XYZ file of C-alpha atoms in Angstrom:
566
model
C 1.519 36.710 19.911
C -1.043 36.653 17.173
C -2.141 33.161 15.868
C 0.051 32.011 13.092
C 2.939 34.326 14.003
C 6.130 32.533 14.845
C 7.415 35.555 16.760
C 11.070 36.848 17.057
C 13.721 34.483 18.234
C 15.331 34.835 21.621
C 18.604 35.730 19.908
C 17.039 38.692 18.139
C 15.347 39.863 21.303
C 18.695 39.714 23.130
C 20.366 41.652 20.344
C 17.703 44.431 20.445
C 18.099 44.547 24.211
C 21.824 44.996 23.834
C 21.287 47.795 21.212
C 18.891 49.633 23.622
C 21.572 49.467 26.364
C 24.166 51.033 24.002
C 21.615 53.714 23.107
C 20.958 54.489 26.785
C 24.714 54.744 27.405
C 25.075 57.307 24.654
C 21.959 59.393 25.303
C 21.666 59.273 29.110
C 25.315 59.861 30.207
C 25.643 62.515 32.869
C 28.076 65.453 32.784
C 30.907 63.341 34.134
C 30.608 61.020 31.162
C 29.531 58.014 33.245
C 26.987 55.796 31.615
C 23.619 55.186 33.308
C 23.998 51.399 32.677
C 26.613 49.652 34.769
C 29.429 47.531 33.379
C 27.987 44.625 35.336
C 24.681 44.907 33.410
C 26.576 45.113 30.120
C 28.532 42.004 31.032
C 25.392 40.128 31.943
C 23.763 41.101 28.659
C 26.857 39.945 26.747
C 26.729 36.543 28.543
C 23.057 36.240 27.834
C 23.642 36.976 24.232
C 26.165 34.130 23.972
C 23.770 31.587 25.667
C 22.398 29.276 22.944
C 18.684 29.475 22.580
C 17.930 27.490 19.376
C 18.315 23.913 18.126
C 21.224 23.262 15.824
C 20.824 22.105 12.254
C 23.367 19.278 12.255
C 21.222 16.251 11.165
C 22.620 14.779 8.007
C 20.624 13.755 5.043
C 21.723 10.093 5.237
C 20.603 10.037 8.881
C 17.197 11.439 7.939
C 16.804 8.874 5.138
C 17.534 5.947 7.394
C 15.353 7.381 10.214
C 12.419 7.698 7.760
C 12.413 3.941 6.994
C 13.886 2.699 10.246
C 11.040 4.471 12.143
C 8.476 2.333 10.295
C 10.135 -0.978 11.027
C 9.303 -2.142 14.522
C 7.707 -4.876 16.538
C 4.479 -4.273 14.598
C 6.216 -5.841 11.522
C 8.583 -8.327 13.259
C 5.961 -9.747 15.658
C 2.478 -8.248 15.143
C 2.253 -8.946 11.403
C 1.239 -12.557 12.166
C -2.073 -11.234 13.600
C -3.085 -9.794 10.204
C -2.409 -13.159 8.484
C -4.524 -15.066 10.998
C -7.429 -12.611 10.791
C -7.492 -11.831 7.034
C -5.613 -14.614 5.306
C -2.611 -14.175 3.034
C -4.280 -12.011 0.384
C -6.358 -10.108 2.939
C -3.274 -9.174 5.001
C -1.487 -8.118 1.793
C -4.407 -5.856 0.744
C -4.524 -4.411 4.292
C -0.827 -3.375 4.260
C -1.099 -2.009 0.693
C -4.140 0.139 1.634
C -2.625 1.327 4.918
C 0.803 1.823 3.244
C -0.841 4.124 0.679
C -2.505 6.076 3.499
C 0.866 6.475 5.288
C 2.411 7.650 2.007
C -0.088 10.457 1.674
C 0.340 11.501 5.333
C 4.087 11.631 4.724
C 3.724 13.704 1.464
C 1.331 16.097 3.318
C 3.853 16.483 6.114
C 6.751 16.753 3.695
C 5.149 19.601 1.696
C 4.474 21.731 4.783
C 7.713 20.880 6.610
C 9.803 21.716 3.607
C 8.058 25.035 3.148
C 8.103 25.818 6.863
C 10.776 23.733 8.761
C 9.870 23.229 12.377
C 10.548 20.677 15.140
C 6.883 20.359 16.130
C 4.707 20.217 12.925
C 1.620 19.086 14.922
C 1.419 22.081 17.267
C 2.952 24.614 14.815
C 0.861 23.712 11.757
C -2.315 23.288 13.788
C -1.797 26.719 15.321
C -0.986 28.381 12.057
C -3.421 26.738 9.612
C -6.358 25.752 11.810
C -6.837 27.157 15.348
C -4.251 27.803 18.069
C -6.282 25.700 20.438
C -6.169 22.732 18.021
C -2.438 23.226 17.709
C -2.069 23.128 21.497
C -4.121 19.893 21.624
C -2.231 18.230 18.848
C 1.151 19.163 20.267
C 0.459 17.825 23.752
C -1.371 14.729 22.437
C 1.687 13.872 20.349
C 3.949 14.466 23.297
C 2.156 12.195 25.712
C 1.653 9.589 22.888
C 5.430 9.181 22.507
C 6.103 9.565 26.214
C 3.791 6.637 26.930
C 5.451 4.720 24.061
C 8.875 5.213 25.578
C 7.528 3.851 28.890
C 6.019 0.867 27.187
C 9.198 0.146 25.284
C 11.057 0.033 28.670
C 8.726 -2.711 29.734
C 9.202 -4.537 26.433
C 13.027 -4.308 26.762
C 12.875 -6.132 30.130
C 10.735 -8.872 28.475
C 13.128 -9.327 25.563
C 16.278 -9.685 27.743
C 14.464 -12.144 30.035
C 14.249 -14.479 26.980
C 17.920 -15.116 27.560
C 18.121 -14.448 31.302
C 14.797 -15.598 32.769
C 16.049 -15.575 36.335
C 17.147 -11.883 36.230
C 14.390 -9.261 36.828
C 13.545 -7.243 33.792
C 13.489 -3.993 35.729
C 17.281 -3.834 35.739
C 17.420 -4.009 31.938
C 14.683 -1.484 31.583
C 16.493 1.075 33.694
C 19.678 0.410 31.783
C 17.787 1.064 28.586
C 16.411 4.432 29.694
C 19.934 5.451 30.706
C 21.351 4.481 27.266
C 18.728 6.322 25.194
C 19.032 9.336 27.539
C 22.770 9.551 26.804
C 22.183 9.134 23.075
C 19.830 12.178 23.130
C 21.840 14.213 25.639
C 25.067 14.266 23.598
C 23.691 16.190 20.613
C 21.300 15.794 17.709
C 24.158 14.079 15.925
C 24.417 11.545 18.713
C 20.743 10.719 18.315
C 20.989 10.692 14.493
C 24.043 8.442 14.379
C 22.670 5.969 16.902
C 19.352 5.809 15.086
C 21.145 5.452 11.725
C 22.925 2.267 12.691
C 19.954 0.720 14.554
C 17.684 1.468 11.539
C 20.381 0.042 9.227
C 20.361 -3.172 11.148
C 16.588 -3.445 10.974
C 16.666 -2.768 7.182
C 19.360 -5.431 6.688
C 17.227 -7.926 8.680
C 14.273 -7.326 6.373
C 16.429 -7.679 3.238
C 17.938 -10.943 4.495
C 14.498 -12.185 5.504
C 13.171 -11.470 1.994
C 15.992 -13.398 0.362
C 15.636 -16.358 2.770
C 11.854 -16.315 2.288
C 12.179 -16.641 -1.493
C 14.662 -19.533 -1.085
C 12.227 -21.188 1.321
C 9.202 -20.740 -0.971
C 11.152 -22.294 -3.921
C 12.446 -25.157 -1.791
C 16.130 -24.221 -2.076
C 16.192 -23.745 1.700
C 14.450 -26.173 3.976
C 14.014 -28.813 1.248
C 10.246 -28.378 0.851
C 8.810 -26.632 -2.226
C 5.884 -24.418 -0.964
C 4.994 -22.257 -3.866
C 1.425 -21.000 -3.607
C 0.226 -23.935 -1.516
C -0.739 -21.810 1.482
C -3.003 -19.666 -0.645
C -5.346 -22.574 -1.351
C -6.022 -23.895 2.173
C -8.866 -23.195 4.588
C -9.186 -19.404 5.234
C -7.150 -18.492 2.165
C -6.625 -16.373 0.301
C -9.216 -14.230 2.167
C -10.482 -15.068 5.644
C -13.825 -13.476 6.657
C -13.714 -11.466 3.431
C -14.212 -7.712 3.969
C -14.479 -8.007 7.793
C -11.109 -9.758 7.987
C -9.479 -7.105 5.774
C -10.811 -4.312 7.990
C -9.489 -6.073 11.084
C -6.023 -6.398 9.422
C -6.200 -2.706 8.343
C -6.483 -1.668 12.032
C -3.410 -3.715 13.029
C -1.508 -2.491 9.969
C -2.278 1.165 10.739
C -0.634 0.942 14.147
C 2.324 -0.928 12.700
C 3.250 2.106 10.598
C 3.274 4.564 13.443
C 6.640 6.355 13.786
C 6.860 7.255 10.113
C 6.053 10.879 10.873
C 9.197 11.398 13.027
C 11.005 12.449 9.894
C 8.830 15.556 9.988
C 10.165 16.429 13.395
C 13.805 16.019 12.254
C 13.239 18.764 9.788
C 13.753 21.340 12.519
C 17.417 20.182 12.840
C 18.080 19.159 9.269
C 21.090 20.826 7.592
C 19.205 21.410 4.349
C 15.425 20.930 4.376
C 14.878 21.981 0.814
C 17.273 19.260 -0.424
C 16.858 16.387 2.049
C 13.176 16.334 2.942
C 11.921 15.899 -0.661
C 14.488 13.146 -1.236
C 13.282 11.287 1.852
C 9.568 11.686 1.176
C 9.870 10.669 -2.546
C 11.318 7.325 -1.505
C 8.799 6.564 1.213
C 6.415 4.815 -1.191
C 9.074 2.484 -2.550
C 10.446 1.761 0.902
C 6.990 0.852 2.177
C 6.572 -1.426 -0.795
C 10.022 -3.053 -0.418
C 10.145 -3.523 3.317
C 6.468 -3.957 4.444
C 4.501 -5.286 1.473
C 7.183 -7.708 0.399
C 7.573 -9.058 3.992
C 3.842 -9.629 4.368
C 3.878 -11.433 0.896
C 6.671 -13.793 2.059
C 4.962 -14.480 5.377
C 1.702 -15.310 3.615
C 3.496 -17.682 1.233
C 5.574 -19.562 3.813
C 3.270 -19.759 6.843
C -0.316 -21.104 6.672
C -2.833 -18.737 8.116
C -4.264 -21.608 10.198
C -1.116 -21.773 12.326
C -2.168 -21.133 15.885
C 1.006 -19.306 16.832
C 0.131 -16.427 14.519
C -2.884 -15.302 16.689
C -0.863 -15.631 19.900
C 2.097 -13.459 18.800
C 1.509 -9.883 19.791
C 4.129 -8.704 22.283
C 7.869 -8.358 22.485
C 7.992 -11.483 24.686
C 6.483 -13.594 21.877
C 9.589 -13.486 19.712
C 9.794 -17.288 19.579
C 6.545 -17.378 17.616
C 7.203 -14.280 15.496
C 6.428 -14.831 11.814
C 9.982 -13.830 11.017
C 11.305 -16.494 13.373
C 8.977 -19.124 11.897
C 10.160 -18.379 8.328
C 13.841 -18.590 9.376
C 13.142 -21.874 11.163
C 11.426 -23.335 8.074
C 14.565 -22.451 6.164
C 16.499 -24.646 8.676
C 17.891 -21.909 10.929
C 17.497 -23.297 14.451
C 19.126 -20.177 15.884
C 16.379 -17.940 14.415
C 14.675 -17.263 17.728
C 17.916 -15.911 19.256
C 18.626 -13.799 16.124
C 15.160 -12.265 16.081
C 15.252 -11.638 19.832
C 18.430 -9.609 19.282
C 16.804 -7.694 16.396
C 13.722 -7.003 18.503
C 15.919 -5.741 21.283
C 17.527 -3.275 18.832
C 13.983 -2.358 17.585
C 12.905 -1.550 21.145
C 15.986 0.584 21.711
C 15.341 2.401 18.442
C 11.698 3.116 19.276
C 12.699 4.422 22.700
C 15.499 6.538 21.273
C 13.226 8.065 18.598
C 10.376 8.600 21.058
C 12.563 10.476 23.563
C 13.898 12.635 20.741
C 10.424 13.406 19.381
C 9.044 14.293 22.836
C 11.903 16.707 23.672
C 11.591 18.653 20.451
C 7.780 18.884 20.608
C 7.892 20.141 24.204
C 10.651 22.634 23.378
C 8.489 24.217 20.592
C 5.482 24.252 22.936
C 7.577 26.129 25.446
C 8.874 28.555 22.854
C 5.258 29.416 21.882
C 4.131 29.884 25.522
C 2.289 26.561 25.695
C 4.619 24.965 28.196
C 6.679 26.350 31.210
C 9.479 28.721 30.200
C 12.012 26.408 31.891
C 11.701 24.008 28.963
C 13.055 26.616 26.475
C 16.579 26.134 27.695
C 19.071 24.222 25.497
C 22.610 23.075 26.029
C 25.573 24.401 23.954
C 25.052 21.376 21.685
C 21.521 22.518 21.046
C 19.748 19.815 23.194
C 16.616 20.836 25.093
C 17.971 19.406 28.320
C 15.070 20.194 30.689
C 12.619 18.715 28.162
C 14.807 15.638 27.931
C 15.036 15.168 31.736
C 11.230 15.758 32.274
C 10.238 13.312 29.484
C 12.664 10.645 30.679
C 11.378 11.030 34.240
C 7.704 10.765 33.009
C 8.440 7.688 30.927
C 10.202 6.055 33.836
C 7.161 6.732 35.998
C 4.927 5.254 33.350
C 7.217 2.145 33.267
C 6.883 1.775 37.048
C 3.068 2.145 36.928
C 2.824 -0.365 34.027
C 4.353 -3.108 36.184
C 1.192 -3.251 38.223
C -2.016 -5.053 37.411
C -0.789 -8.107 35.599
C 0.012 -6.123 32.435
C -3.485 -4.592 32.322
C -2.039 -1.132 32.834
C 0.551 -1.894 30.146
C -2.143 -2.787 27.625
C -4.155 0.321 28.613
C -1.180 2.590 27.930
C -0.482 0.949 24.626
C -4.078 1.577 23.488
C -3.964 5.168 24.663
C -0.724 5.837 22.817
C -1.786 4.157 19.621
C -5.030 6.119 19.163
C -3.275 9.356 20.037
C -0.905 8.819 17.126
C -3.891 8.282 14.761
C -5.457 11.582 15.983
C -2.188 13.400 15.200
C -2.105 11.912 11.720
C -5.672 13.175 11.171
C -4.489 16.604 12.178
C -1.643 16.561 9.580
C -4.027 15.680 6.787
C -6.383 18.519 7.841
C -3.603 20.957 8.104
C -2.309 20.172 4.623
C -5.758 20.713 3.190
C -5.920 24.147 4.752
C -2.273 25.035 3.945
C -2.674 24.394 0.200
C -5.981 26.271 0.119
C -4.532 29.275 1.859
C -1.440 29.165 -0.438
C -3.679 29.458 -3.468
C -6.086 31.881 -1.879
C -3.250 34.312 -1.237
C -2.170 34.292 -4.862
C 0.672 31.818 -4.821
C 1.318 29.147 -7.505
C 1.659 25.591 -5.961
C 4.278 24.811 -8.646
C 6.607 27.213 -6.746
C 6.549 25.121 -3.583
C 9.891 23.579 -2.589
C 8.202 20.223 -2.478
C 4.728 19.616 -3.869
C 2.705 16.634 -2.629
C 1.236 14.564 -5.430
C -2.463 13.930 -5.991
C -3.772 16.911 -4.024
C -6.632 17.117 -2.904
C -7.161 13.385 -3.154
C -4.197 12.574 -0.837
C -5.223 14.358 2.370
C -8.864 13.535 1.824
C -8.171 9.798 1.299
C -5.814 9.705 4.308
C -8.243 11.610 6.566
C -11.166 9.366 5.653
C -9.249 6.129 6.227
C -7.839 7.403 9.543
C -11.359 8.411 10.690
C -12.606 4.837 9.935
C -9.677 3.349 11.790
C -10.203 5.640 14.804
C -13.932 4.816 15.094
C -13.681 1.133 14.182
C -10.595 0.027 16.145
C -12.749 -0.702 19.278
C -15.447 -2.714 17.591
C -14.465 -5.835 19.588
C -15.325 -3.990 22.784
C -18.859 -3.326 21.594
C -19.724 -6.514 19.582
C -20.770 -9.238 20.251
C -20.732 -8.176 23.997
C -19.955 -4.765 25.520
C -16.678 -4.501 27.432
C -16.757 -1.346 29.458
C -13.116 -1.316 30.590
C -11.881 -2.226 27.130
C -14.070 0.473 25.552
C -12.655 3.170 27.869
C -9.041 2.132 27.318
C -9.577 2.032 23.565
C -11.238 5.437 23.136
C -9.862 7.480 26.098
C -7.561 9.403 23.793
C -10.462 11.107 22.096
C -11.951 12.883 25.189
C -8.380 13.765 26.300
C -7.791 15.467 22.976
C -11.081 17.352 23.249
C -10.176 18.385 26.815
C -6.862 19.857 25.650
C -8.570 21.670 22.797
C -11.530 23.127 24.685
C -9.445 24.073 27.688
C -7.015 26.156 25.706
C -9.833 27.635 23.596
C -11.624 28.749 26.767
C -8.542 30.195 28.440
C -7.104 31.940 25.375
C -10.352 32.664 23.524
C -8.844 31.472 20.252
C -10.583 31.614 16.902
C -10.414 29.651 13.671
C -7.801 31.226 11.334
C -9.258 32.265 7.969
C -7.462 31.389 4.779
C -6.435 34.933 3.968
C -5.113 35.539 7.468
C -2.842 32.508 7.588
C 0.716 33.660 7.876
C 2.802 32.017 5.103
C 5.868 34.211 5.436
C 7.189 34.070 9.028
C 9.453 31.075 9.503
C 9.210 29.963 5.856
C 12.231 28.369 4.207
C 12.379 31.356 1.795
C 12.788 33.724 4.773
C 15.368 31.363 6.391
C 17.455 31.167 3.131
C 17.280 34.986 2.670
C 18.495 35.512 6.241
C 21.325 32.946 5.871
C 19.873 30.534 8.477
C 19.802 27.637 5.988
C 22.142 26.919 3.107
C 20.558 27.545 -0.317
C 20.208 24.205 -2.226
C 21.557 23.904 -5.701
C 19.442 21.544 -7.835
C 22.623 20.578 -9.787
C 23.805 18.524 -6.778
C 21.468 15.666 -7.786
C 22.812 15.477 -11.342
C 26.420 15.196 -10.216
C 25.945 11.777 -8.538
C 26.251 8.457 -10.301
C 23.456 5.916 -10.391
C 25.036 3.601 -7.750
C 25.321 6.517 -5.378
C 21.666 7.386 -5.900
C 20.709 3.772 -5.096
C 22.712 3.832 -1.899
C 21.035 7.179 -1.055
C 17.678 5.569 -1.699
C 18.149 3.123 1.218
C 19.833 5.805 3.326
C 23.333 4.423 3.344
C 25.235 7.007 1.431
C 26.691 10.205 2.900
C 25.919 13.312 0.879
C 28.591 15.766 -0.099
C 27.541 19.277 0.752
């Protein structure tokens, strides 16, 4: 298969094979009229033709919308956001989340433009292969897979910690194993099973943030808690900026990792009912959702909690829910049950992260197998369109990671978290670079960008801005392992993802002798949405559908809570 070619589907190959059998029967029959191909072979071919070989496009637009925002709300916001306040002060942490939120927005628009034009379940491998170099696509695909596989394993550890908050005398291993069984069932049912489970878990997280915002405003104004706070905490020691630009940079690193998971919406495109309609809707609302759910939460935390509170620096893991900034705000409002509430929300957050991670891994591995970059066994799907062998293998690997992470007094756990986090940053870098090449190839081959199904705003500034910020984050995240004293083990655990990525890239490049794809040779036709619509694989979207909906329905659709009528 040439670089950039998607290749024929298994269904078409089977159909041509069946046609060749019929031809042989007609042309090679002997004098007695008996065909040269046995009925048994014909029956086997018919059975093979009926065996499903592709994913099923049954993911609803409302599910994609909620997954897009729910994927960004995790323990990084509920618990880790306190770290940014302690390191940068209220204004510094707010600036950090605004800057990183803008970077995430441009990564999402880059992914949205390419995924709408060329829907696939593995944008990292597929776009890297088609727009850059097949070896880079291989490296990006496998890096993304092991990043989320490690994340699922770490979430299993976190689940045990969360439940032990209520049941300290029961080992967390039991709850972790129950968790992996639950998320496995969600993913094994069908893509609708995953989508529906993720929809309701994400809806609960969104509701929590909205309630938090309202309670926070009441607390700041003194309506709740009886103490008028106003802007008092912006005029104390370390406020509004702590350590000036250095503090902001520290907070930017934490904020960048808090946003990881946003890109999963790009993977769901491969099973979306109508990519041309649903993906632009989801991507266009990403900016406002980041502003509403992340920036507003950081603003409330900075107003209610002084940056000098010692609990802020100590909260970092799922077991620290009692000193979560969200818990502290609820308690200041007079809610003594806040810790139990937030522990339940964090438990749902952990389940959601594990559910999404398992989904992302199975789809990425399935595409890798379809392109010959993983064993053929992983190409098989169930009648519901679930890559079952990919699911089993990933669940097994994540369980092994969970067992390994129990050793070493959580040192292994921290090591895996660092490895997974930097791997995600590398994949975001790849998306920005792919978008730059895609748009240049699109223009170089005589196409008008105005004709794209979805056009990312502010090109070329967007991908360049995102790539530059991500490069700074990737290099600067391990500064504490170098200065003021060098920490060898910390340095290795922080930056190990970079040599692993290079190993994947150079190994595949050496084995396959791949070359950088020139702009004029990039294939923009095979697998495009135009080709899919022409072949009847995807329903053609009518722009009039948007104008038929009332304003309140559009508002519900904005937060992902409204079903769309096809």
